[in-house]
Amino acid sequence: MRLSRAFLPTLKETPAEAQIASHRLMLRAGLVRQTSAGIYAWLPAGLRVLRRVEQIVREEQDRAGAQEILMPTIQSAELWRQSGRYDDYGKEMLRITDRHEREMLFGPTNEEMVTDIFKSYAKSYRDLPRNLYHIQWKFRDEVRPRFGVMRGREFLMKDAYSFDATAVGARHSYRQMFLAYLRTFQRMGLTAVPMRADTGPIGGDLSHEFIILAETGESGVFYDATYETTDWAGTSVSTDDVAGLEAFFNGVTSSYAATDEMHDEAAWAAVPAERRREGRGIEVGHIFYFGTKYSAAMGLSLPGPEGTTITPEMGSYGIGVSRLVGALIEANHDEAGIKWPDSVAPWAAAVLNLRQGDAATDAMCEDIYARLGDAAVYDDRGSRAGEKFADADLMGFPWQAIIGPRGAAAGRVELKRRATGERAEVSLEDAIARIRGG
Ligand code: P5A
């Protein structure tokens, strides 16, 4: 992408409405544009990050055995009356009436719809277990949308739903998602601590929130410092290994970690004082085991073995995909701008031409840009070097390949690593190899 032709608008001024770093930087780096309170349009750079985050989430869901579907955003009120949540959900639900006066709504979550779909096809207990997920926009009419995409009204969620024949099976499905979540966040370079959590309007008795520690987070958290140092996601346990996964899960959850809603002073007092950590965090995922709450209410029952009847045990598993883009910036930025981790960066590198119009400099920039292809943006604008540096730092490309007349004459590129600030003078070949290597 050539910046001279790109739609990558950056702002010099700090927008007054943004209270936290990630929101300020998302607006300044031209990732999103607010169109109504809590509703955002995703601009090219923001969309590329959103898609990369989504793809990591998708790969780890698939790897854990979940299957992707796509359910609509608009749902019928009738489904929600069956579960009893239509009236319970209150003002957070955006209610819509169609031309035939039928009551519809913009889905805040999909437990009812997926239960209804599964019920239409499942014939017996042999169709269990199954896990279905989708990545789709949700709408919740939050009283106080704030912090940009962190607490939006319209937001992108990955939501998975598991169906099992037994409670034992359902706990295994829960643990499969638990491990998939640890792996997902680790691939984005984030440390997400799983914490015992309240189930709220989703229901059930077993629930964990995955929290990224950040001062600007909305949840108060209490946890054992073990979570800061142990590489849980690095485990080689397979999501199909029932006993191994249970042992893994028990190992991870044996250390104390809870949100303020679930905080237990007695258990906290048992954590050695030097390992007690209190702070704030951003909830990027939330998983629930709620048994037969929806299957029973919506008439999902299947013939079991030997004349029995089974009401499937269910769980649901959410990841805030659009919120993660904000959380990633909260965890990776400095005064100058964003420092994207390689795995989610919109482009791996920016090629900065310090003397636009100088034949040798232009030629070398064109060469490296052509060879990097879609991995790079090329700052070929006529602007001053200082502006190019500032924009590249702001937009947060992991690498900057800086080329001026002196480097071009010597066949050298100045390569800057955004995350550490390290600089090295390297050949064109080395620059390309290092950028491609992440
Ligand atoms: C689990 C999947 C659920 O809705 N039903 C389907 C369950 N859980 S949840 O905790 O309410 O939401 C899942 C994740 O979605 C993100 N999220 C939000 N992101 C941005 N703006 C919002 N207003 C918002 N609300 C929820 C969070 O990351 C949450 O963990």
Coordinates of N, CA and C and ligand atoms in Angstrom, one line a residue, residues 89 108-111 138 140 142 149-161 202 283-288 316-323, ligand 1:
Y89 N -34.1 -9.3 29.7 CA -32.9 -8.6 29.2 C -33.0 -7.1 29.3
P108 N -27.9 -9.6 21.1 CA -26.8 -9.3 22.0 C -26.0 -10.6 22.3
T109 N -26.5 -11.8 21.9 CA -25.8 -13.1 22.2 C -26.8 -14.1 21.5
N110 N -26.3 -15.4 21.4 CA -27.1 -16.3 20.5 C -27.5 -17.6 21.2
E111 N -27.5 -17.7 22.5 CA -27.8 -19.0 23.1 C -29.2 -19.6 22.6
K138 N -22.6 -8.0 17.5 CA -23.7 -8.0 18.5 C -24.1 -6.5 18.8
R140 N -25.5 -4.3 22.1 CA -26.0 -4.2 23.5 C -26.1 -2.7 23.8
E142 N -25.7 -0.4 25.8 CA -25.0 -0.1 27.1 C -25.4 1.3 27.5
V149 N -13.8 1.2 21.3 CA -14.3 -0.2 21.0 C -14.3 -1.1 22.3
M150 N -13.7 -0.6 23.4 CA -13.7 -1.4 24.6 C -15.1 -1.7 25.1
R151 N -15.9 -0.7 25.2 CA -17.3 -0.9 25.6 C -18.1 -0.2 24.6
G152 N -18.4 -0.9 23.5 CA -19.2 -0.3 22.4 C -20.6 -0.8 22.6
R153 N -21.5 -0.3 21.7 CA -22.8 -0.8 21.7 C -22.9 -1.9 20.6
E154 N -22.3 -1.6 19.5 CA -22.1 -2.6 18.4 C -20.7 -3.1 18.5
F155 N -20.5 -4.4 18.7 CA -19.2 -5.0 18.8 C -19.1 -6.4 18.2
L156 N -17.9 -6.8 17.8 CA -17.7 -8.1 17.2 C -17.3 -9.1 18.3
M157 N -18.1 -10.2 18.3 CA -17.9 -11.2 19.3 C -17.7 -12.6 18.6
K158 N -16.8 -13.4 19.2 CA -16.8 -14.8 18.8 C -17.6 -15.5 19.9
D159 N -18.6 -16.2 19.5 CA -19.4 -16.9 20.5 C -19.5 -18.4 20.1
A160 N -19.2 -19.3 21.0 CA -19.2 -20.7 20.7 C -20.2 -21.3 21.7
Y161 N -20.8 -22.4 21.3 CA -21.9 -23.1 22.1 C -21.7 -24.6 22.1
I202 N -26.4 -14.7 31.7 CA -26.2 -15.9 30.8 C -26.6 -17.1 31.7
E283 N -11.7 -7.4 30.5 CA -12.2 -8.8 30.2 C -12.3 -9.0 28.7
V284 N -11.4 -9.9 28.2 CA -11.4 -10.1 26.8 C -12.1 -11.4 26.4
G285 N -12.4 -12.2 27.4 CA -13.2 -13.5 27.1 C -14.0 -13.9 28.4
H286 N -15.1 -14.6 28.1 CA -15.9 -15.1 29.2 C -16.5 -16.4 28.9
I287 N -16.3 -17.4 29.7 CA -16.9 -18.7 29.4 C -17.9 -19.2 30.5
F288 N -18.9 -19.9 30.1 CA -19.9 -20.3 31.0 C -20.3 -21.8 30.8
S316 N -21.5 -21.8 27.0 CA -21.2 -20.8 25.9 C -19.9 -20.1 26.3
Y317 N -19.3 -19.6 25.2 CA -17.9 -19.2 25.3 C -17.7 -17.9 24.4
G318 N -17.4 -16.8 25.0 CA -17.3 -15.5 24.3 C -15.9 -15.0 24.3
I319 N -15.6 -14.4 23.1 CA -14.3 -13.5 23.1 C -14.7 -12.2 22.4
G320 N -14.3 -11.1 23.1 CA -14.6 -9.8 22.5 C -13.6 -9.5 21.4
V321 N -13.9 -9.8 20.2 CA -12.9 -9.6 19.1 C -12.6 -8.1 18.9
S322 N -13.6 -7.3 18.8 CA -13.3 -5.8 18.6 C -12.7 -5.2 19.8
R323 N -13.1 -5.7 21.0 CA -12.5 -5.2 22.3 C -11.0 -5.5 22.3
Ligands
P5A1 C1 -20.7 -16.1 26.0 C2 -20.8 -16.2 24.5 C3 -21.7 -13.9 26.5 O1 -22.4 -13.1 25.9 N1 -22.9 -15.6 25.4 C4 -22.2 -16.0 24.2 C5 -21.9 -15.4 26.4 N2 -20.7 -13.5 27.4 S1 -20.3 -11.9 27.7 O2 -19.3 -12.0 28.7 O3 -21.5 -11.2 27.9 O4 -19.6 -11.4 26.4 C6 -18.5 -12.1 25.8 C7 -17.4 -11.1 25.6 O5 -17.8 -10.1 24.7 C8 -17.1 -8.9 25.0 N3 -18.1 -7.8 25.2 C9 -17.9 -6.6 24.7 N4 -17.0 -6.0 23.9 C10 -17.2 -4.7 23.5 N5 -18.2 -3.9 23.9 C11 -19.2 -4.5 24.7 N6 -20.2 -3.7 25.1 C12 -19.1 -5.8 25.2 N7 -19.8 -6.6 25.9 C13 -19.2 -7.8 26.0 C14 -16.2 -9.1 26.2 O6 -14.9 -9.4 25.8 C15 -16.9 -10.4 26.8 O7 -15.9 -11.1 27.5

